[in-house]
Amino acid sequence: MRNWIVLFVLFCSSALSAQILEPVKWSTSAKHLGDDNYELVIKAAIDDGWAIYSQNLDGDDGPIPTSIFFDEADSYKLVGGAVESGGVKKAYDPVFQMELIKFFHDAVFTQKISVSDPSKPVTGYLEFMTCDETRCLPPTEVELSFDLSGLKGSGASGDAGEAAPEKEEAGKSAADQAPESEVAANTDSDAETSTEPIIADEPEASNMGGGILNPVHWSYTFNKIDEQTYDLIVSAKIDEGWAVYSQYLESDDGPVATYFGFDEGDHYSLEGKVEESGGLKTAYDPVFEMELAKFFHDAIFTQRVKVTDTSKPVSGFLEFMTCDDTRCLPPSEVDFSFDLTAEPGSVVKVGGDEEAVASDEDFSLEKQYETEGTPVHYDFDYEYANSECGVPEEEEEKSGLWWIFLLGFGGGLVALLTPCVFPMIPLTVSFFTKSSSNKAEGIRNAIIYGLSIIGIYVALGLIITSVFGADALNLLSTHAGFNIFFAILFIVFAISFFGYFEITLPSSWANKTDQAADRGGLIGIFFMAFTLSLVSFSCTGPIIGTLLVETADGGGNALFGRIAMGPLMGMLGFSTALALPFALFAAFPGWLNSLPKSGGWMNSVKVTLGFVEIALALKFLSVADLTMGWKILPYELFLAVWVLCALGLLLYFAGILRFPHDSPVKKYGPGRVFMITASVAAAIYIALGFRFDPQAETFRTPAALSGLAPPAGHSYIYPKECPQNINCYKDFYEGLASAKEQGKPLMIDFTGHGCVNCRKMEDQVWGQEGVYDLISDEYVLVSLYVDERKELDEPYISPKTNRERKTVGNRWADFQEIHMNANAQPQYVLVDPETGKILNKPVGYTPDVDAYEAFLECGLDRFNEERGK
C-alpha cells in the first residue's frame, strides 16, 4: 500500500515543479579499525527545509525508507546492520500526515565489515526518498564504492555518486568522534537529542514446538543532558507479529505489564517516571480478548536521572511479557547497567546472536542446569528426546487472498440478480450491439464498459485501503465500538433490503454522470459505467459494505502480510462478476434469450440478503461481547437468533411472512420450493449446535459455524474445567506420582490460560476418537500453566536466571525452559515416570489429527518396549 501512497504523492508533486532538484548530496569514506575490521561511512548533506527518512519506519503507510544494499563478495562480510546517526529526529510529516523518523541537515550511516582481501573494493547502492513540507521527489539510487587498499594505519577513502570532496564535511556528527561505538543518536549536549537508538537487525524468532523463542531484542544507551543530568534509554526491537505490553495497563486481568526496577544507590536519583515512546498503540489483543496498550516493532523507555558520582554505574532490571496473536511467552527479566563514563550514545546490546533462538535443525535436548534442591528439580533421560518417531512434518501456510477474491466474486453474482442491476443487462448490451457499426466494435465497447466497472470498484477498494491503512483496518475488525457500529449498520441494511426504505445517493450525481455519458467515445462509455454504479447503489451498497467490513482484517492477518489487500481483492472479485455478463452477452447476443424475465423473484433476492445481514450483525455484536466480557450474547442466544433467521426465510418463501414490496404467493415454483427446503436444512444444521458433547461437557459447535459463533464455552449452561473432561493434574510432581502408581506414561502439557493454539488443540484434536482414547486411557495428563498467577508458598531462586520466582506460572515456565529448552506453548512431552526417559521428540501445535495420534502411539509403543510389554 505504501507504493500506492507514494505514487499519489509523487503525482501531486510533479504538478508543482518541473525543475531538477538535488537537495541531498552524498559522500562516502572508510576507516580501518584494526585487524581485519573496517568501518564504512555514508554521509548525506541535506538542504534546509528537506529531509530523508530512516531505515526503520513503522508500518507501510508512509514514505520509502532509506535502504542500503551491498553486493555479495567473498572478500568481506557485514558485521551487524547499518547504524544511523546525525540529525535524526522523530517529527510530524505534513506530506504523509504522521509521526516519522527522519534526518534534517545531515545523515550518517555506518556499516562495520570484516575484510579478508582489502585489495578488492566494496560496492553496492543505497535508495532514499526526500521530501520538504509540500512535495516529495521520486526515490533515488546512489551507487557506492569503497576502496580499502592502503587504508591500514592511514586515512579514509571513498566516493559516492556526484559527491564532491568539499561536501564530505556536511554530514559531520558525533559519529565521527566515536568510530568504535555503535552510535544511535546525535550526542551534542546542547542540541536536540534523539531518544530512539536504531538497533542492528537480529535473527527472527522461529515458530516451532521446541527451542527458545526470542522475538524481543533489547539494547540500552544514554544521552548526557548536562553535567549531572542523564537520560537512560532502554530500547527493544520486536519481531513482526509480536508485541510487548506497556507499563501502564488499566486492568490486572490481562498480561504482565512491563516493569522497571532500579537498584538503590546514593550516587543518583530518579527524576519522574519512565517515559514510553516508539510503536505504542492501543489495540484489541486476541489472546486476552481486551483493549491493551502495547508496542509493535519497537519500544523505547526513557528514565531521566540526576547523578552525583558518574564513576558508579546505574543498574537494575526490567520485566516484560511478549505475545503474538495466538500465544504468549512467560514473563522474562533483562538486566542493565549504565556506565556513565562511556561515550554518550554508545549502544549496549543485551545478549548476543548466539543466544537468539534455536532452529529446527540444531535443536536438541540435554541437561544444562543443576536443579538439585529446587522446586523444578527432576532428572530427565534425553536418550530418545531427539528421535523423529511420530513427529509430524510442518505444513506450509496457504494464502487466503484468493478466498477473498472468490467472496467478492460471489457478492457480485448476487448483486447481478437484484432489481437494480439485472434489468440493465439486456438494455446495455442491446445499446452496444445496435449503436456500433459492426459486431467487433460492439464487443470492444462492451469490454471497455466492463473494464470501466472493474476500474471504478477497484478504485473504491484502493481508496479504502489507502485511507485507513493496514493497522486501522485490523482495528475496525476487532474494536468493540466499531463492531457495535457495524452491527447497527447491518441491521439498517437489512431493513432497507426488506423494503421499508431505500438507501440511495443524491439524484444529481446520477444526472451529471448521465450527461457525461452522452459525450460518446471512451469517456462516454466510462461514465455509462459510472452511472450504473450510482443508480444501482440502493442494491449494491449494502453488499459492498458487507464485503468491505468482512475483508477489513486482511491487513492484520498473517495470511495477507502488512499490506491491507483484503478490500482491494474483494472489490476486484465483486466488479469482475458484475462486469463479466456485459462482455459475454455482447459477444454472444443469443444468450440474452435464455435470461429469466425480471419480476418479483428479484425482490426475494433482496429479502434473502436482508436475513443474511441480520445474521452477520449478530456476528459483529458477538465480537464486541467477547471483547468486553459482557456475556450478553452467549453461545445459546447467538445460535437461537440464527435459527430464527433461517425460520424467517422459511416463513417468507412459504408466503406466510410478507414485506412491503411482496405480492401474495399464488403457487410454489421450483425456486421457491428449493429455498424452503434450504431454509429448513439451515435451521436444522444450526440447531445441531445445541447438542451436548459428553466428552467436553459443553455444546458441540458445528464445523461450518466455527469462527462465526462464539466459543461453545462462552455459555451460561455448561462451563468446563479440564479439556475434554479428561482427568488432569496441574502439578508435575502430583501427576508423576499418579503415573507411577498407575503404571502409565506421563503426558506433560505445557500450556497457558491465554494460549489460543492450546485451546484449538484441546477442542479440535483431543476430542477426536483415537486421540481422546489414547490420552484418557493410556496416559496420565498433567497440564502446566506457565501464566498461572497464584503465589507460591515459598519463592525460590531460579537455577537458570538466578532471580527469585514467586508464582506457580514462574515455576512451570522455569521448568520448561530448564528441562525442555523451550518457552513456547503448547508443547507436549511424553515421559516414562519410572526412569524419567523422554520417549520421543516433543511437539508443539499439531492440528493434523493423524499426525498427533501417531506421536502419541509412538510414545506409548516405546514405553511398552522399555517395560518389556
CSV table of N, CA and C in Angstrom, one decimal, residues 639 642-647 649-650 674-689 702 705:
chain,number,residue,atom,x,y,z
A,639,LEU,N,-27.0,-18.8,18.7
A,639,LEU,CA,-27.5,-19.8,17.9
A,639,LEU,C,-29.0,-19.7,17.7
A,642,TRP,N,-29.9,-17.1,15.1
A,642,TRP,CA,-29.6,-17.6,13.8
A,642,TRP,C,-30.6,-18.7,13.3
A,643,VAL,N,-31.1,-19.5,14.2
A,643,VAL,CA,-32.2,-20.4,13.9
A,643,VAL,C,-33.4,-19.6,13.5
A,644,LEU,N,-33.7,-18.5,14.2
A,644,LEU,CA,-34.9,-17.7,13.9
A,644,LEU,C,-34.7,-17.1,12.5
A,645,CYS,N,-33.5,-16.7,12.1
A,645,CYS,CA,-33.3,-16.1,10.8
A,645,CYS,C,-33.6,-17.2,9.7
A,646,ALA,N,-33.2,-18.4,9.9
A,646,ALA,CA,-33.5,-19.5,9.0
A,646,ALA,C,-35.0,-19.7,8.9
A,647,LEU,N,-35.6,-19.7,10.1
A,647,LEU,CA,-37.1,-19.9,10.1
A,647,LEU,C,-37.8,-18.8,9.5
A,649,LEU,N,-36.7,-17.0,6.9
A,649,LEU,CA,-36.6,-17.3,5.5
A,649,LEU,C,-37.7,-18.3,5.0
A,650,LEU,N,-37.8,-19.4,5.9
A,650,LEU,CA,-38.8,-20.4,5.6
A,650,LEU,C,-40.2,-19.8,5.5
A,674,PHE,N,-37.2,-24.9,-3.6
A,674,PHE,CA,-35.8,-25.1,-3.2
A,674,PHE,C,-35.4,-24.2,-2.0
A,675,MET,N,-35.8,-23.0,-2.0
A,675,MET,CA,-35.4,-22.1,-0.9
A,675,MET,C,-36.1,-22.5,0.4
A,676,ILE,N,-37.3,-23.0,0.3
A,676,ILE,CA,-38.0,-23.5,1.5
A,676,ILE,C,-37.2,-24.7,2.1
A,677,THR,N,-36.8,-25.6,1.2
A,677,THR,CA,-36.0,-26.8,1.6
A,677,THR,C,-34.7,-26.4,2.2
A,678,ALA,N,-34.0,-25.4,1.6
A,678,ALA,CA,-32.7,-24.9,2.0
A,678,ALA,C,-32.8,-24.2,3.4
A,679,SER,N,-33.9,-23.5,3.6
A,679,SER,CA,-34.1,-22.8,4.9
A,679,SER,C,-34.3,-23.8,6.0
A,680,VAL,N,-35.1,-24.9,5.7
A,680,VAL,CA,-35.3,-25.9,6.7
A,680,VAL,C,-34.0,-26.6,7.1
A,681,ALA,N,-33.2,-26.9,6.0
A,681,ALA,CA,-31.9,-27.5,6.2
A,681,ALA,C,-31.0,-26.7,7.1
A,682,ALA,N,-31.0,-25.3,6.8
A,682,ALA,CA,-30.1,-24.4,7.5
A,682,ALA,C,-30.5,-24.4,9.0
A,683,ALA,N,-31.8,-24.3,9.2
A,683,ALA,CA,-32.3,-24.2,10.6
A,683,ALA,C,-31.9,-25.5,11.4
A,684,ILE,N,-32.1,-26.7,10.7
A,684,ILE,CA,-31.7,-27.9,11.4
A,684,ILE,C,-30.2,-28.0,11.7
A,685,TYR,N,-29.4,-27.6,10.7
A,685,TYR,CA,-27.9,-27.6,10.9
A,685,TYR,C,-27.5,-26.7,12.0
A,686,ILE,N,-28.0,-25.5,12.0
A,686,ILE,CA,-27.6,-24.6,13.1
A,686,ILE,C,-28.1,-25.1,14.5
A,687,ALA,N,-29.3,-25.7,14.5
A,687,ALA,CA,-29.8,-26.3,15.8
A,687,ALA,C,-28.9,-27.4,16.3
A,688,LEU,N,-28.1,-28.0,15.4
A,688,LEU,CA,-27.2,-29.1,15.8
A,688,LEU,C,-26.2,-28.6,16.8
A,689,GLY,N,-26.0,-27.3,16.8
A,689,GLY,CA,-25.1,-26.7,17.8
A,689,GLY,C,-25.5,-26.8,19.2
A,702,PRO,N,-21.1,-26.9,15.4
A,702,PRO,CA,-21.0,-27.5,14.0
A,702,PRO,C,-19.8,-26.9,13.3
A,705,LEU,N,-19.9,-23.5,11.6
A,705,LEU,CA,-20.1,-22.3,12.4
A,705,LEU,C,-18.9,-21.9,13.2
